[in-house]
Amino acid sequence: MFVFKDTGEILKLELLRSDNWQDYELLDSGDGQKLERFGPYKFSRPEAQAIWKKKAPASAWNDVHGVFQPTREESGGHWNFKKPVPEKWVMTYGDLKFWVMPTPGRHLGVFPEVASHWDWCGNLIRGAKRPIKVLNLFGYTGIASLAAAKAGAQVTHLDASKKSVTWARDNQLLSGLEAAPIRWIVDDAVAFVEREARRGAQYDGIILDPPKFGRGPKGEVWEVYENLPTLLGACRSILTQDPLFIALTMYAVRASGVHLYYSMEEMMSSFKGNIDVGELVTADKSADRLLSHAVYARWSSNL
Ligand SMILES: C[S@@+](CC[C@H](N)C(=O)[O-])C[C@H]1O[C@@H](n2cnc3c(N)ncnc32)[C@H](O)[C@@H]1O
């Protein structure tokens, strides 16, 4: 906690847990790995932040359906399956249903720790009692977009990967939201937002979950430390007069909640609202420990 000398305002870092899961569990972590349950299937994956020792017995770690074997490059590797796993299966979060599958990038199509953002955005949209337009950048398999649409928002979902957008559209059908007003876009985040600004498009809520490094569909390079200020500036220019929320999450290791606080404060300085910042964490079931995944900053007109 930090108290600003001039204003007496308090900056407090929160630890935000996503506790409403039935289908997901972090079973244990340690020695650079995490042990998780996605529906009925258990997996172990590398987790650089788990610098402590495992607590669950070796038998629990051996009783998995798949193990991700990393190569030296940060995102490379392959899955070793120890028991049969279907090509894909359905997971549920509240009213939402989505496909999950082990992918070559070590992820399974859902980042369970961001579920608290889905709830937060959904509650703000429902509480706004007015039409809300939401932009979801770096939207991946679309669960945040579906949560916003389910809450009644008109959603624009964007990702550079056509495959991810197809997956997100399949999740829309699976969740029974085929009639929901969602616009699916394959584009580079910065290029799209700058184009929207030139067109005079406006949004009430923006969700951003940028990776550390990525590429747009035409090879545009995304490097978070380099490009985030430009992107936030462009996002600022497509906000309505009376924006409802911004939710920014960053998995990049060098990031800090304090730094995101200042980025958000600068972006939203001309609006009246509140900022909360902190880390997205999951409680480790075996050890009663918290595993931290990401830092976040959220601005809202009515926190
Ligand atoms: C996996 S999600 C975010 C999850 C998490 N923040 C992380 O770092 O792993 C990142 C998404 O951003 C998309 N992406 C990467 N570069 C992009 C760009 N320049 N414009 C739009 N989307 C991009 C990827 O296709 C991917 O679906």
Coordinates of C-alpha atoms and ligand atoms in Angstrom, one line a residue:
M1 CA 0.0 0.0 0.0
F2 CA 1.3 3.5 -0.8
V3 CA -0.2 6.8 0.3
F4 CA 0.4 9.7 -2.1
K5 CA 1.9 12.7 -0.3
D6 CA 0.0 15.4 -2.2
T7 CA -3.5 14.0 -2.4
G8 CA -3.6 11.4 0.4
E9 CA -4.9 8.9 -2.1
I10 CA -4.1 5.3 -1.5
L11 CA -2.5 2.9 -4.0
K12 CA -3.2 -0.7 -2.9
L13 CA -2.2 -3.8 -4.9
E14 CA -5.0 -6.4 -4.8
L15 CA -4.6 -10.2 -5.2
L16 CA -7.5 -11.1 -7.4
R17 CA -8.7 -14.7 -7.3
S18 CA -11.0 -16.4 -9.8
D19 CA -12.9 -18.6 -7.4
N20 CA -16.1 -19.4 -9.3
W21 CA -14.6 -22.4 -11.2
Q22 CA -16.1 -25.9 -11.0
D23 CA -14.3 -27.2 -14.1
Y24 CA -10.8 -25.9 -13.4
E25 CA -8.4 -26.5 -10.5
L26 CA -4.8 -25.7 -9.8
L27 CA -3.8 -28.9 -7.9
D28 CA -0.2 -28.2 -7.1
S29 CA 2.8 -26.2 -8.2
G30 CA 6.5 -26.2 -7.6
D31 CA 9.9 -26.9 -9.1
G32 CA 9.0 -24.9 -12.2
Q33 CA 5.8 -26.7 -13.0
K34 CA 2.1 -26.6 -12.3
L35 CA -0.4 -29.4 -12.0
E36 CA -3.9 -28.6 -13.2
R37 CA -7.3 -30.1 -13.9
F38 CA -9.2 -29.0 -17.0
G39 CA -12.6 -30.7 -16.7
P40 CA -11.9 -34.4 -16.1
Y41 CA -8.3 -34.3 -17.4
K42 CA -5.1 -33.5 -15.5
F43 CA -2.0 -31.9 -17.0
S44 CA 1.4 -30.7 -15.9
R45 CA 2.9 -27.7 -17.6
P46 CA 6.0 -25.5 -17.1
E47 CA 5.4 -22.6 -14.7
A48 CA 8.5 -20.4 -14.4
Q49 CA 7.0 -18.5 -11.4
A50 CA 6.7 -21.7 -9.3
I51 CA 10.1 -21.4 -7.7
W52 CA 9.2 -23.3 -4.6
K53 CA 9.1 -27.1 -4.0
K54 CA 6.1 -29.3 -5.0
K55 CA 3.8 -30.3 -2.1
A56 CA 1.7 -33.0 -3.7
P57 CA 3.2 -36.5 -3.8
A58 CA 4.9 -37.8 -6.9
S59 CA 2.0 -40.2 -7.4
A60 CA -0.3 -37.1 -7.9
W61 CA 2.1 -35.6 -10.5
N62 CA 2.4 -39.0 -12.3
D63 CA -1.4 -39.5 -12.4
V64 CA -1.8 -37.0 -15.3
H65 CA -3.2 -37.3 -18.8
G66 CA -0.6 -35.2 -20.4
V67 CA 2.8 -33.5 -19.7
F68 CA 4.0 -30.5 -21.7
Q69 CA 7.7 -31.0 -22.5
P70 CA 9.2 -27.6 -23.3
T71 CA 12.1 -27.0 -25.7
R72 CA 14.6 -24.3 -25.1
E73 CA 12.7 -21.6 -26.9
E74 CA 10.2 -19.8 -24.6
S75 CA 7.0 -21.1 -26.3
G76 CA 8.2 -24.3 -28.1
G77 CA 7.6 -27.9 -27.0
H78 CA 5.2 -30.8 -27.3
W79 CA 2.6 -32.7 -25.2
N80 CA 3.4 -36.3 -24.0
F81 CA 0.1 -38.0 -23.4
K82 CA 0.1 -40.7 -20.7
K83 CA -3.6 -41.5 -20.8
P84 CA -6.2 -41.1 -23.6
V85 CA -7.4 -37.5 -24.1
P86 CA -10.0 -36.5 -26.7
E87 CA -9.0 -34.1 -29.4
K88 CA -11.1 -31.4 -27.6
W89 CA -13.7 -31.3 -24.9
V90 CA -16.2 -28.8 -23.4
M91 CA -15.6 -26.8 -20.2
T92 CA -18.1 -24.6 -18.5
Y93 CA -17.8 -21.3 -16.6
G94 CA -21.2 -20.1 -15.3
D95 CA -23.5 -19.9 -18.4
L96 CA -20.6 -20.1 -20.8
K97 CA -19.3 -23.2 -22.6
F98 CA -16.1 -23.4 -24.6
W99 CA -13.9 -25.9 -26.3
V100 CA -10.5 -26.7 -24.7
M101 CA -7.6 -28.8 -26.1
P102 CA -3.9 -29.1 -25.5
T103 CA -2.2 -26.9 -28.1
P104 CA 1.5 -26.8 -29.3
G105 CA 1.9 -23.4 -27.5
R106 CA 1.3 -25.2 -24.1
H107 CA -2.0 -23.5 -23.5
L108 CA -5.4 -25.2 -23.7
G109 CA -7.6 -22.4 -25.0
V110 CA -8.5 -20.8 -21.7
F111 CA -6.6 -18.7 -19.1
P112 CA -8.6 -19.6 -16.0
E113 CA -7.1 -16.9 -13.9
V114 CA -8.7 -14.1 -15.9
A115 CA -12.3 -15.3 -15.1
S116 CA -12.6 -12.6 -12.4
H117 CA -12.3 -10.0 -15.2
W118 CA -15.2 -11.7 -17.1
D119 CA -17.3 -11.4 -14.0
W120 CA -16.3 -7.8 -13.3
C121 CA -17.0 -6.7 -16.9
G122 CA -20.3 -8.6 -17.0
N123 CA -21.5 -7.0 -13.8
L124 CA -20.6 -3.5 -15.0
I125 CA -22.4 -4.1 -18.3
R126 CA -25.5 -5.4 -16.6
G127 CA -25.4 -2.6 -14.0
A128 CA -25.0 0.2 -16.7
K129 CA -28.7 -0.1 -17.8
R130 CA -27.8 1.4 -21.2
P131 CA -26.4 0.0 -24.5
I132 CA -22.7 -0.8 -24.1
K133 CA -20.2 -1.4 -26.8
V134 CA -17.1 -3.5 -25.9
L135 CA -13.8 -4.0 -27.7
N136 CA -11.9 -7.1 -26.8
L137 CA -8.3 -6.9 -28.1
F138 CA -6.0 -9.9 -28.3
G139 CA -9.2 -11.8 -27.7
Y140 CA -7.8 -15.4 -28.2
T141 CA -10.7 -18.0 -27.9
G142 CA -13.3 -15.3 -27.1
I143 CA -14.5 -16.2 -23.6
A144 CA -14.3 -12.6 -22.4
S145 CA -16.2 -11.5 -25.5
L146 CA -18.9 -14.1 -24.8
A147 CA -19.1 -13.0 -21.1
A148 CA -19.6 -9.4 -22.3
A149 CA -22.2 -10.4 -24.9
K150 CA -24.0 -12.6 -22.4
A151 CA -24.3 -9.5 -20.1
G152 CA -25.9 -7.6 -23.0
A153 CA -23.0 -5.7 -24.7
Q154 CA -22.5 -5.3 -28.4
V155 CA -19.0 -6.8 -28.8
T156 CA -16.1 -6.4 -31.3
H157 CA -13.6 -9.2 -30.8
L158 CA -10.2 -9.0 -32.4
D159 CA -7.3 -11.3 -32.7
A160 CA -4.4 -11.6 -35.2
S161 CA -4.9 -15.4 -35.5
K162 CA -7.6 -16.7 -37.8
K163 CA -7.5 -20.0 -36.0
S164 CA -8.2 -18.3 -32.6
V165 CA -11.1 -16.4 -34.1
T166 CA -12.6 -19.6 -35.6
W167 CA -12.2 -21.2 -32.2
A168 CA -14.0 -18.2 -30.6
R169 CA -16.9 -18.5 -33.1
D170 CA -17.2 -22.2 -32.3
N171 CA -17.4 -21.2 -28.6
Q172 CA -20.1 -18.7 -29.4
L173 CA -22.2 -21.5 -30.9
L174 CA -21.5 -23.8 -28.0
S175 CA -22.6 -21.2 -25.5
G176 CA -25.9 -20.7 -27.4
L177 CA -25.0 -17.1 -28.2
E178 CA -25.3 -17.4 -32.0
A179 CA -27.8 -14.5 -32.0
A180 CA -25.6 -12.2 -29.8
P181 CA -24.2 -9.1 -31.6
I182 CA -20.5 -10.0 -31.8
R183 CA -18.3 -8.7 -34.7
W184 CA -15.3 -11.1 -35.3
I185 CA -12.2 -9.4 -36.7
V186 CA -8.8 -10.9 -37.7
D187 CA -6.4 -7.9 -37.6
D188 CA -3.5 -6.3 -35.9
A189 CA -4.6 -4.7 -32.7
V190 CA -2.8 -1.3 -33.2
A191 CA -3.7 -1.1 -36.9
F192 CA -7.3 -1.8 -36.1
V193 CA -7.7 0.7 -33.2
E194 CA -6.0 3.4 -35.2
R195 CA -8.4 2.7 -38.1
E196 CA -11.4 2.8 -35.8
A197 CA -10.2 6.2 -34.5
R198 CA -10.0 7.6 -38.1
R199 CA -13.5 6.2 -38.7
G200 CA -14.8 7.9 -35.5
A201 CA -15.8 4.5 -33.9
Q202 CA -16.4 4.6 -30.1
Y203 CA -16.5 2.1 -27.3
D204 CA -17.7 2.1 -23.7
G205 CA -15.5 -0.7 -22.5
I206 CA -12.1 -2.1 -23.7
I207 CA -10.5 -5.4 -22.6
L208 CA -6.8 -5.9 -23.5
D209 CA -4.8 -9.0 -22.8
P210 CA -1.6 -8.4 -24.8
P211 CA 1.1 -11.0 -25.0
K212 CA 4.7 -10.1 -24.4
F213 CA 5.5 -10.6 -28.1
G214 CA 3.1 -11.3 -31.0
R215 CA 2.5 -10.7 -34.7
G216 CA -0.4 -9.2 -36.6
P217 CA -1.8 -11.1 -39.6
K218 CA 0.5 -9.1 -42.0
G219 CA 3.6 -9.8 -39.9
E220 CA 3.2 -6.6 -37.8
V221 CA 5.4 -6.9 -34.8
W222 CA 3.9 -6.6 -31.3
E223 CA 6.4 -6.0 -28.5
V224 CA 4.5 -5.0 -25.3
Y225 CA 7.0 -2.6 -23.8
E226 CA 7.5 -0.9 -27.1
N227 CA 3.9 -0.8 -28.4
L228 CA 1.6 -0.6 -25.3
P229 CA 1.8 3.2 -24.8
T230 CA 0.8 3.7 -28.5
L231 CA -2.0 1.2 -28.2
L232 CA -3.4 2.7 -25.0
G233 CA -3.2 6.2 -26.5
A234 CA -5.2 5.0 -29.6
C235 CA -7.7 3.2 -27.3
R236 CA -8.1 6.4 -25.4
S237 CA -9.2 8.1 -28.6
I238 CA -12.0 5.6 -29.3
L239 CA -13.6 5.9 -25.9
T240 CA -17.1 7.4 -25.6
Q241 CA -17.6 10.6 -23.6
D242 CA -18.8 8.4 -20.7
P243 CA -16.7 5.2 -20.7
L244 CA -17.7 2.2 -18.5
F245 CA -14.5 0.2 -18.1
I246 CA -11.0 -0.7 -19.2
A247 CA -9.4 -4.1 -18.2
L248 CA -5.7 -4.4 -19.0
T249 CA -3.8 -7.6 -18.1
M250 CA -0.2 -8.3 -18.7
Y251 CA 1.6 -11.7 -18.3
A252 CA 5.0 -10.2 -19.1
V253 CA 7.4 -10.9 -16.3
R254 CA 9.0 -7.4 -16.1
A255 CA 5.7 -5.8 -15.5
S256 CA 4.5 -4.4 -12.2
G257 CA 1.1 -3.4 -11.0
V258 CA 2.5 0.1 -10.1
H259 CA 3.6 0.6 -13.7
L260 CA 0.2 -0.4 -15.1
Y261 CA -1.4 2.0 -12.6
Y262 CA 0.5 4.9 -14.1
S263 CA -0.3 3.8 -17.7
M264 CA -4.0 3.6 -16.8
E265 CA -3.9 6.9 -14.9
E266 CA -2.3 8.7 -17.8
M267 CA -4.8 7.2 -20.3
M268 CA -7.9 8.0 -18.2
S269 CA -6.8 11.3 -16.6
S270 CA -9.6 13.3 -18.2
F271 CA -12.4 11.0 -16.9
K272 CA -13.8 10.7 -13.5
G273 CA -13.4 7.1 -12.2
N274 CA -11.4 4.7 -10.1
I275 CA -8.4 2.5 -10.8
D276 CA -7.7 -0.9 -9.1
V277 CA -4.4 -2.7 -9.8
G278 CA -2.9 -5.9 -8.6
E279 CA -2.1 -9.5 -9.6
L280 CA -4.2 -12.3 -11.0
V281 CA -3.6 -15.3 -8.7
T282 CA -4.8 -18.9 -8.3
A283 CA -4.9 -20.6 -5.0
D284 CA -2.9 -23.8 -5.1
K285 CA -5.2 -26.5 -3.7
S286 CA -2.6 -28.8 -2.2
A287 CA -0.4 -26.3 -0.5
D288 CA -2.7 -23.4 0.3
R289 CA -0.3 -21.1 -1.7
L290 CA -1.0 -18.5 -4.3
L291 CA 0.4 -18.7 -7.8
S292 CA 0.7 -15.3 -9.5
H293 CA 0.1 -15.2 -13.3
A294 CA -0.2 -11.7 -14.3
V295 CA -0.5 -8.1 -13.3
Y296 CA -3.6 -6.0 -14.1
A297 CA -5.0 -2.5 -13.9
R298 CA -8.7 -1.8 -14.3
W299 CA -10.4 1.6 -14.6
S300 CA -14.1 2.0 -14.0
S301 CA -16.5 4.9 -13.8
N302 CA -18.3 3.2 -10.9
L303 CA -16.0 0.8 -9.0
Ligands
LIG1 C1 -3.0 -15.9 -25.8 S1 -3.7 -14.3 -25.8 C2 -3.3 -13.6 -24.4 C3 -2.9 -14.4 -23.2 C4 -1.8 -14.0 -22.4 N1 -1.8 -12.5 -22.2 C5 -0.4 -14.4 -22.8 O1 0.5 -13.5 -22.9 O2 -0.2 -15.6 -23.0 C6 -2.7 -13.5 -26.9 C7 -3.4 -13.3 -28.2 O3 -2.9 -12.2 -28.8 C8 -3.0 -12.4 -30.2 N2 -2.0 -11.5 -30.9 C9 -0.7 -11.5 -30.9 N3 -0.2 -10.4 -31.5 C10 -1.3 -9.7 -31.9 C11 -1.4 -8.5 -32.7 N4 -0.4 -7.8 -33.1 N5 -2.7 -8.1 -32.9 C12 -3.8 -8.8 -32.4 N6 -3.7 -9.9 -31.7 C13 -2.5 -10.4 -31.5 C14 -2.6 -13.9 -30.3 O4 -3.0 -14.4 -31.6 C15 -3.2 -14.5 -29.1 O5 -4.5 -15.1 -29.4

